[in-house]
Amino acid sequence: MNKKKINVLVADDHVLIREGLTRILSLDSSIVLAGEAENGEQCVKIVTENKVDVVLMDVSMPGLNGIEASKIIKEKSPDTNIIALTIHEDDEYIFEMIRSGISAYLLKDVSSNELIQTIKGTARGESFIPPRLMARVFQEFNRLSSTPPDQSSGLTRREMEILQLVAQGDNNRSISEKLFISEKTVKNHLTNIFEKLDVGDRTQAALYAIKNKIVDA
């Protein structure tokens, strides 16, 4: 039985970057190029008119930038996963892209293999931020948060356990093994968690939980 193909859109205003990325994507038979965009407007248009599973999104593009384009895409096509692929390591870019709904944040010095694995991971619903960046994100959200633990989230004990593991970076398989439950049960719990916290993905859930001191960093 053929595996499901992952439709990937490359959005970057530099032709050489787009050409390099498309060559890398062509090396994996499970990935299909869904198109190329040189600005945010083109990116949004392609996503709304075609089936796109994952967008490789540059942050700095002329006109509509990657941050605004990501917000629009998540509103119009919530099931489309976005990977920020950028040279920017500044906190403000990281925070804004996370708030816009991305699933992963990669720097452009990432290896080809890591890029491919991140694409496959986000297509499965996973999230990824490099450890050296995630540490800064957690530190900043903890610094900004001076509120007592949030007792109004309405999460069950099991949901709290799963959210804690998500915040530690565990994927669904790892969570299922640690809690002795099926991956399907983990997915069901995550759906409930996202709804209760009013977030769209794992990264947002983890950051929300840490900021509001629902779980420990």
Coordinates of C-alpha atoms in Angstrom, one line a residue:
M1 CA 0.0 0.0 0.0
N2 CA 1.4 3.4 -1.0
K3 CA 2.1 5.8 1.8
K4 CA 0.3 9.1 1.8
K5 CA 2.3 11.8 0.1
I6 CA 3.1 15.1 1.9
N7 CA 2.3 18.2 -0.2
V8 CA 4.8 20.9 0.7
L9 CA 4.8 24.6 -0.4
V10 CA 8.0 26.5 -0.4
A11 CA 7.6 30.2 0.4
D12 CA 10.8 32.4 0.1
D13 CA 11.6 35.6 -1.8
H14 CA 15.0 34.4 -2.9
V15 CA 15.0 32.2 -6.0
L16 CA 18.2 30.4 -5.0
I17 CA 16.8 29.4 -1.6
R18 CA 13.6 28.1 -3.3
E19 CA 15.6 26.1 -5.8
G20 CA 17.8 24.6 -3.1
L21 CA 14.8 23.6 -1.0
T22 CA 13.0 22.0 -3.9
R23 CA 16.1 20.0 -4.7
I24 CA 16.2 18.7 -1.1
L25 CA 12.5 17.9 -1.1
S26 CA 12.9 16.0 -4.4
L27 CA 15.3 13.5 -2.7
D28 CA 12.4 12.1 -0.6
S29 CA 9.7 10.1 -2.5
S30 CA 7.1 10.7 0.2
I31 CA 7.2 14.5 -0.4
V32 CA 5.5 16.3 -3.3
L33 CA 6.2 20.0 -4.2
A34 CA 2.8 21.7 -4.0
G35 CA 4.2 25.0 -5.3
E36 CA 6.5 27.9 -4.8
A37 CA 5.7 31.4 -3.5
E38 CA 7.9 34.5 -3.5
N39 CA 5.8 36.5 -1.0
G40 CA 3.0 36.1 1.6
E41 CA 0.2 36.9 -0.8
Q42 CA 1.2 34.2 -3.2
C43 CA 1.6 31.7 -0.4
V44 CA -1.9 32.4 1.0
K45 CA -3.4 32.1 -2.5
I46 CA -1.7 28.7 -3.2
V47 CA -2.8 27.3 0.1
T48 CA -6.4 28.4 -0.3
E49 CA -6.6 27.0 -3.8
N50 CA -4.7 23.7 -3.4
K51 CA -4.2 20.9 -0.9
V52 CA -1.1 21.9 1.1
D53 CA 0.0 19.8 4.1
V54 CA 3.1 21.7 5.1
V55 CA 4.4 25.2 4.3
L56 CA 8.1 26.1 4.5
M57 CA 7.6 29.7 5.4
D58 CA 10.3 32.4 5.3
V59 CA 9.7 35.1 7.9
S60 CA 11.0 38.2 6.0
M61 CA 9.3 38.6 2.6
P62 CA 8.2 41.7 0.8
G63 CA 4.5 42.8 1.1
L64 CA 2.8 40.3 3.4
N65 CA 5.5 38.8 5.6
G66 CA 5.7 35.3 6.9
I67 CA 4.1 36.2 10.3
E68 CA 1.0 37.7 8.8
A69 CA 0.7 35.1 6.1
S70 CA 0.9 32.3 8.7
K71 CA -2.0 33.9 10.7
I72 CA -4.2 34.1 7.6
I73 CA -3.3 30.5 6.5
K74 CA -4.2 29.1 10.0
E75 CA -7.5 30.9 9.8
K76 CA -8.4 29.8 6.3
S77 CA -6.8 26.3 6.4
P78 CA -6.3 25.1 10.0
D79 CA -5.0 21.7 9.0
T80 CA -2.1 23.2 7.0
N81 CA 1.1 22.9 9.1
I82 CA 3.6 25.7 8.9
I83 CA 7.4 25.5 9.5
A84 CA 9.2 28.8 9.9
L85 CA 12.4 28.6 8.0
T86 CA 14.5 31.7 8.7
I87 CA 17.9 33.2 9.4
H88 CA 16.3 35.1 12.4
E89 CA 17.2 33.9 15.9
D90 CA 15.8 37.0 17.6
D91 CA 13.2 36.3 20.4
E92 CA 10.6 38.7 18.8
Y93 CA 10.5 36.7 15.6
I94 CA 10.3 33.4 17.5
F95 CA 7.4 34.6 19.7
E96 CA 5.5 36.2 16.8
M97 CA 5.7 33.2 14.6
I98 CA 4.6 30.9 17.5
R99 CA 1.6 33.2 18.1
S100 CA 0.8 33.1 14.4
G101 CA 0.2 29.3 14.7
I102 CA 3.4 27.6 13.3
S103 CA 4.2 24.0 14.1
A104 CA 8.0 24.3 13.9
Y105 CA 10.8 26.9 13.9
L106 CA 14.0 26.1 12.0
L107 CA 17.0 28.2 11.2
K108 CA 18.4 28.1 7.6
D109 CA 21.6 26.4 8.7
V110 CA 19.5 23.2 9.4
S111 CA 20.7 20.0 7.8
S112 CA 18.8 18.5 4.9
N113 CA 17.9 15.4 7.0
E114 CA 16.6 17.5 9.9
L115 CA 14.5 19.5 7.5
I116 CA 13.0 16.4 6.0
Q117 CA 12.3 14.8 9.4
T118 CA 10.7 18.0 10.7
I119 CA 8.4 18.1 7.6
K120 CA 7.4 14.5 8.2
G121 CA 6.9 15.2 11.9
T122 CA 4.7 18.3 11.4
A123 CA 2.6 16.4 8.9
R124 CA 1.9 13.9 11.7
G125 CA 0.9 16.7 14.0
E126 CA 4.1 17.1 15.9
S127 CA 5.8 20.4 16.7
F128 CA 9.5 21.3 16.9
I129 CA 11.7 24.2 18.1
P130 CA 15.4 23.7 18.4
P131 CA 16.4 23.1 22.1
R132 CA 18.6 26.2 22.3
L133 CA 15.7 28.3 21.1
M134 CA 13.0 26.5 23.2
A135 CA 15.0 27.2 26.4
R136 CA 14.9 30.9 25.7
V137 CA 11.2 30.7 24.8
F138 CA 10.4 29.0 28.1
Q139 CA 12.6 31.5 30.1
E140 CA 10.8 34.5 28.5
F141 CA 7.3 33.2 29.0
N142 CA 8.2 32.3 32.6
R143 CA 9.6 35.8 33.1
L144 CA 6.5 37.5 31.7
S145 CA 4.2 35.3 33.8
S146 CA 3.7 36.4 37.4
T147 CA 0.3 34.9 37.8
P148 CA -0.5 32.0 40.2
P149 CA -1.2 28.6 38.7
D150 CA -4.2 28.5 36.5
Q151 CA -7.0 26.5 38.2
S152 CA -9.6 27.4 35.5
S153 CA -8.2 25.3 32.6
G154 CA -10.6 22.5 33.4
L155 CA -8.1 19.8 32.5
T156 CA -8.4 16.3 34.0
R157 CA -5.5 14.7 35.8
R158 CA -4.7 12.6 32.8
E159 CA -4.8 15.6 30.5
M160 CA -2.4 17.4 32.9
E161 CA 0.0 14.5 32.7
I162 CA -0.1 14.5 28.9
L163 CA 0.3 18.3 28.8
Q164 CA 3.4 18.0 31.0
L165 CA 4.9 15.5 28.7
V166 CA 4.1 17.6 25.6
A167 CA 5.8 20.6 27.3
Q168 CA 8.9 18.4 27.8
G169 CA 8.9 17.6 24.0
D170 CA 7.5 14.1 24.0
N171 CA 5.7 12.9 20.9
N172 CA 2.5 10.8 20.9
R173 CA 4.3 7.5 20.8
S174 CA 6.6 8.4 23.7
I175 CA 3.6 9.7 25.7
S176 CA 1.6 6.5 25.0
E177 CA 4.5 4.3 26.2
K178 CA 5.1 6.3 29.4
L179 CA 1.4 6.4 30.4
F180 CA 0.6 2.9 29.1
I181 CA -2.2 4.1 26.8
S182 CA -2.7 3.9 23.0
E183 CA -1.6 6.6 20.6
K184 CA -5.2 7.0 19.6
T185 CA -6.1 7.8 23.2
V186 CA -3.3 10.3 23.4
K187 CA -4.6 12.0 20.3
N188 CA -8.1 12.2 21.7
H189 CA -6.8 13.7 24.9
L190 CA -4.8 16.3 22.9
T191 CA -7.9 17.2 21.0
N192 CA -9.6 17.9 24.3
I193 CA -6.6 19.8 25.7
F194 CA -6.4 22.1 22.6
E195 CA -10.1 22.8 22.9
K196 CA -10.0 23.6 26.6
L197 CA -6.9 25.8 26.3
D198 CA -8.2 27.4 23.0
V199 CA -5.0 26.6 21.2
G200 CA -4.3 25.1 17.8
D201 CA -1.3 22.8 18.3
R202 CA 1.2 21.2 20.6
T203 CA 3.7 24.1 20.7
Q204 CA 1.0 26.6 21.6
A205 CA -0.4 24.3 24.2
A206 CA 3.0 23.8 25.8
L207 CA 3.8 27.5 25.9
Y208 CA 0.3 28.4 27.2
A209 CA 0.7 25.8 30.0
I210 CA 4.2 27.0 31.0
K211 CA 3.2 30.7 30.8
N212 CA 0.2 30.1 33.0
K213 CA 2.1 27.7 35.3
I214 CA -0.3 24.8 34.6
V215 CA 2.8 22.6 34.2
D216 CA 6.4 22.9 35.2
A217 CA 9.1 24.0 32.6

